[in-house]
XYZ file of C-alpha atoms in Angstrom:
249
model
C -9.720 113.929 7.240
C -13.486 113.853 7.563
C -15.381 111.894 10.171
C -16.829 109.488 7.552
C -13.408 108.549 6.204
C -12.112 107.926 9.721
C -15.056 105.639 10.432
C -14.428 103.605 7.254
C -10.701 103.259 7.918
C -11.310 102.160 11.480
C -13.719 99.351 10.344
C -11.402 97.875 7.762
C -8.696 96.183 9.943
C -11.026 94.553 12.382
C -14.416 94.143 10.735
C -13.635 93.495 7.063
C -15.408 90.398 5.706
C -12.183 88.972 4.252
C -10.462 88.961 7.617
C -13.348 87.127 9.264
C -13.719 84.431 6.559
C -10.075 83.331 6.456
C -10.042 81.497 9.838
C -13.271 79.702 8.932
C -11.729 78.308 5.750
C -8.705 76.991 7.579
C -10.908 75.363 10.172
C -13.054 73.820 7.469
C -10.017 72.531 5.603
C -8.613 70.945 8.752
C -11.985 69.366 9.451
C -12.207 67.951 5.933
C -8.674 66.566 6.231
C -9.606 64.938 9.506
C -12.769 63.553 7.933
C -10.754 62.112 5.067
C -8.205 60.485 7.342
C -10.805 59.024 9.711
C -12.461 56.658 7.183
C -9.055 55.395 6.043
C -7.987 54.556 9.569
C -11.402 53.042 10.273
C -11.213 50.878 7.126
C -7.736 49.708 8.059
C -8.843 48.766 11.541
C -11.904 46.997 10.167
C -9.737 45.033 7.717
C -7.372 44.062 10.516
C -10.369 42.992 12.593
C -11.725 40.929 9.707
C -8.356 39.221 9.260
C -8.110 38.453 12.962
C -11.651 37.072 12.951
C -10.935 34.912 9.892
C -7.764 33.567 11.532
C -9.700 32.744 14.684
C -12.435 31.010 12.687
C -9.845 29.015 10.714
C -8.057 27.950 13.877
C -11.379 26.882 15.402
C -12.181 24.818 12.309
C -8.762 23.181 12.413
C -9.113 22.354 16.093
C -12.594 20.921 15.588
C -11.418 18.814 12.629
C -8.508 17.497 14.683
C -10.864 16.546 17.497
C -13.194 14.664 15.162
C -10.397 12.926 13.228
C -8.506 11.657 16.283
C -11.316 9.429 17.638
C -11.902 7.926 14.180
C -8.233 7.023 13.868
C -8.143 5.511 17.311
C -11.318 3.499 16.588
C -9.845 2.068 13.385
C -6.626 1.201 15.189
C -8.567 -0.605 17.901
C -10.631 -2.565 15.382
C -7.524 -3.498 13.366
C -5.685 -4.793 16.415
C -8.716 -6.606 17.794
C -9.526 -8.509 14.590
C -6.967 -11.305 15.105
C -8.109 -11.685 18.723
C -11.717 -12.184 17.602
C -10.737 -14.553 14.792
C -8.596 -16.658 17.110
C -11.599 -17.754 19.131
C -11.509 -20.343 21.874
C -13.150 -22.768 19.472
C -10.377 -22.508 16.874
C -7.641 -22.677 19.512
C -9.136 -25.780 21.123
C -9.535 -27.393 17.701
C -5.744 -27.608 17.401
C -5.838 -30.165 20.210
C -7.649 -32.636 17.908
C -5.452 -35.723 17.944
C -5.341 -39.186 16.436
C -7.658 -41.623 18.214
C -10.319 -38.992 18.971
C -13.824 -39.109 17.544
C -14.144 -37.085 14.348
C -16.243 -33.901 14.788
C -19.612 -33.980 13.043
C -20.288 -31.628 10.121
C -23.079 -30.713 7.729
C -22.115 -28.511 4.760
C -23.048 -27.878 1.105
C -21.030 -29.457 -1.683
C -20.676 -28.835 -5.404
C -23.837 -29.665 -7.303
C -26.088 -28.289 -4.550
C -26.253 -31.340 -2.266
C -25.472 -31.440 1.457
C -22.765 -33.640 2.969
C -22.649 -34.911 6.567
C -20.226 -37.117 8.462
C -22.988 -39.655 9.072
C -23.249 -40.207 5.296
C -19.962 -42.142 5.547
C -20.704 -44.153 8.681
C -19.069 -47.583 8.626
C -16.444 -46.703 5.997
C -13.117 -44.953 5.884
C -13.021 -41.309 4.904
C -10.253 -38.936 3.762
C -10.690 -35.191 4.300
C -8.172 -32.929 2.604
C -8.374 -29.214 3.415
C -6.893 -26.891 0.800
C -6.441 -23.078 1.022
C -8.037 -21.904 -2.224
C -9.618 -23.356 -5.342
C -7.750 -23.181 -8.644
C -4.403 -22.153 -7.168
C -1.337 -24.132 -8.301
C -0.748 -26.276 -5.191
C -4.439 -26.904 -4.536
C -5.000 -27.832 -8.175
C -2.201 -30.418 -8.146
C -3.496 -31.902 -4.895
C -7.095 -32.185 -6.145
C -5.934 -33.718 -9.433
C -3.811 -36.293 -7.566
C -6.731 -37.385 -5.378
C -8.953 -37.565 -8.477
C -6.345 -39.735 -10.231
C -6.391 -42.181 -7.289
C -10.149 -42.130 -6.775
C -10.706 -45.696 -7.972
C -7.827 -46.937 -5.812
C -9.354 -45.278 -2.753
C -12.741 -46.813 -3.577
C -11.113 -50.249 -3.802
C -9.646 -49.634 -0.347
C -13.131 -48.834 1.009
C -12.295 -45.159 1.437
C -14.190 -42.060 0.326
C -12.434 -38.725 -0.317
C -13.741 -35.173 0.250
C -12.042 -31.847 -0.475
C -12.825 -28.851 1.746
C -12.074 -25.134 1.452
C -13.725 -21.818 2.327
C -14.530 -21.028 -1.316
C -18.196 -20.456 -2.252
C -20.034 -23.148 -4.190
C -19.720 -21.327 -7.520
C -15.939 -21.214 -7.184
C -15.857 -24.897 -6.223
C -17.962 -25.883 -9.224
C -15.835 -23.795 -11.571
C -12.736 -25.431 -10.107
C -14.274 -28.894 -10.595
C -15.308 -28.270 -14.209
C -12.041 -26.628 -15.240
C -9.880 -29.569 -14.103
C -12.423 -32.432 -14.455
C -12.217 -33.260 -10.760
C -14.018 -36.387 -9.545
C -13.788 -35.612 -5.811
C -16.763 -33.977 -4.015
C -15.834 -30.423 -2.970
C -17.289 -28.963 0.245
C -17.786 -25.249 0.856
C -17.131 -24.080 4.427
C -17.413 -20.304 4.165
C -18.059 -19.876 7.920
C -14.940 -21.920 8.858
C -16.946 -24.151 11.203
C -15.555 -27.452 9.943
C -12.129 -25.931 9.331
C -11.878 -24.849 12.968
C -13.293 -28.113 14.307
C -10.621 -30.128 12.469
C -7.752 -27.743 13.240
C -7.346 -26.641 9.624
C -7.824 -22.934 10.366
C -5.099 -20.913 12.037
C -2.242 -18.454 11.783
C -0.107 -18.427 8.644
C 2.788 -16.269 7.477
C 3.831 -15.023 4.055
C 6.470 -12.438 3.116
C 7.014 -11.679 6.800
C 3.329 -10.993 7.529
C 1.044 -13.110 9.709
C -2.623 -13.734 8.935
C -5.388 -16.254 9.526
C -6.212 -18.780 6.846
C -6.622 -22.433 5.898
C -3.762 -24.709 6.902
C -3.207 -27.430 4.324
C -4.253 -30.481 6.356
C -5.426 -34.041 5.646
C -7.206 -36.464 7.964
C -7.944 -40.153 7.614
C -11.017 -41.272 9.558
C -11.471 -44.963 10.255
C -14.669 -46.952 9.852
C -15.191 -46.589 13.616
C -15.550 -42.802 13.214
C -12.249 -42.007 14.946
C -9.316 -40.028 13.545
C -6.692 -42.547 12.437
C -4.084 -40.209 10.887
C -3.461 -36.471 10.669
C -1.121 -34.767 8.189
C -0.414 -31.124 8.945
C 1.537 -28.618 6.829
C 1.094 -30.913 3.854
C 3.502 -30.881 0.925
C 1.505 -31.628 -2.177
C 3.970 -33.720 -4.183
C 3.369 -37.436 -3.440
C 0.902 -36.683 -0.648
C -2.159 -38.397 -2.175
C -0.138 -41.613 -2.703
C 0.991 -41.540 0.946
C -2.608 -41.183 2.160
C -3.693 -44.089 -0.052
C -1.048 -46.349 1.524
C -2.287 -45.367 4.982
C -5.916 -46.100 3.989
C -4.980 -49.520 2.639
C -3.140 -50.430 5.820
C -6.017 -49.354 8.096
């Protein structure tokens, strides 16, 4: 063998280009595989982080909404429970002590037709005040019609008659026109006269308690003092009973 051929054969196992390139390819392939797997794992971790962040944000929103809703609920509960206490004022409670023989409380209120009525307008004569819960309801309608029917008899007995409720003037006038009532109707929307005469207080219906007008009638003598008081009035025959009391006074 010649020296040239020996040199060529000795270069081939160790210095051939194919032998040197193979390890580079494998390293490159492993690097590319690692590069491919790294974004996937990074995306998964980022998604998990986003989910955790969204859960934290949602929980924060829920906690903040609970904090804001709880005070509102407690405030409404306080206002609901305190309403009856405010309505049952010392004035209305003391008004229940109004008794026969006491001086009738003064009043000044609007009546149907736009005029104003005061207690002093009836000085020196007898006066009937009947307090009814609501205009144009069945019981109140029968009561107002009965007093209208006996109007002339009350006049002959020297007695005037006034009907009082908390209805506005328009409702009172509609009530008057619908049933041809001849009794002046007073509007006490602020409950001032109702409380003063003990006709405003606690009522119950269907097991529930509430504040409202107590059906009450008073007969005031010509001396300005309360002669008779009818509380928890039953409508049937009531106007006739009041007329008898006015005649005997």
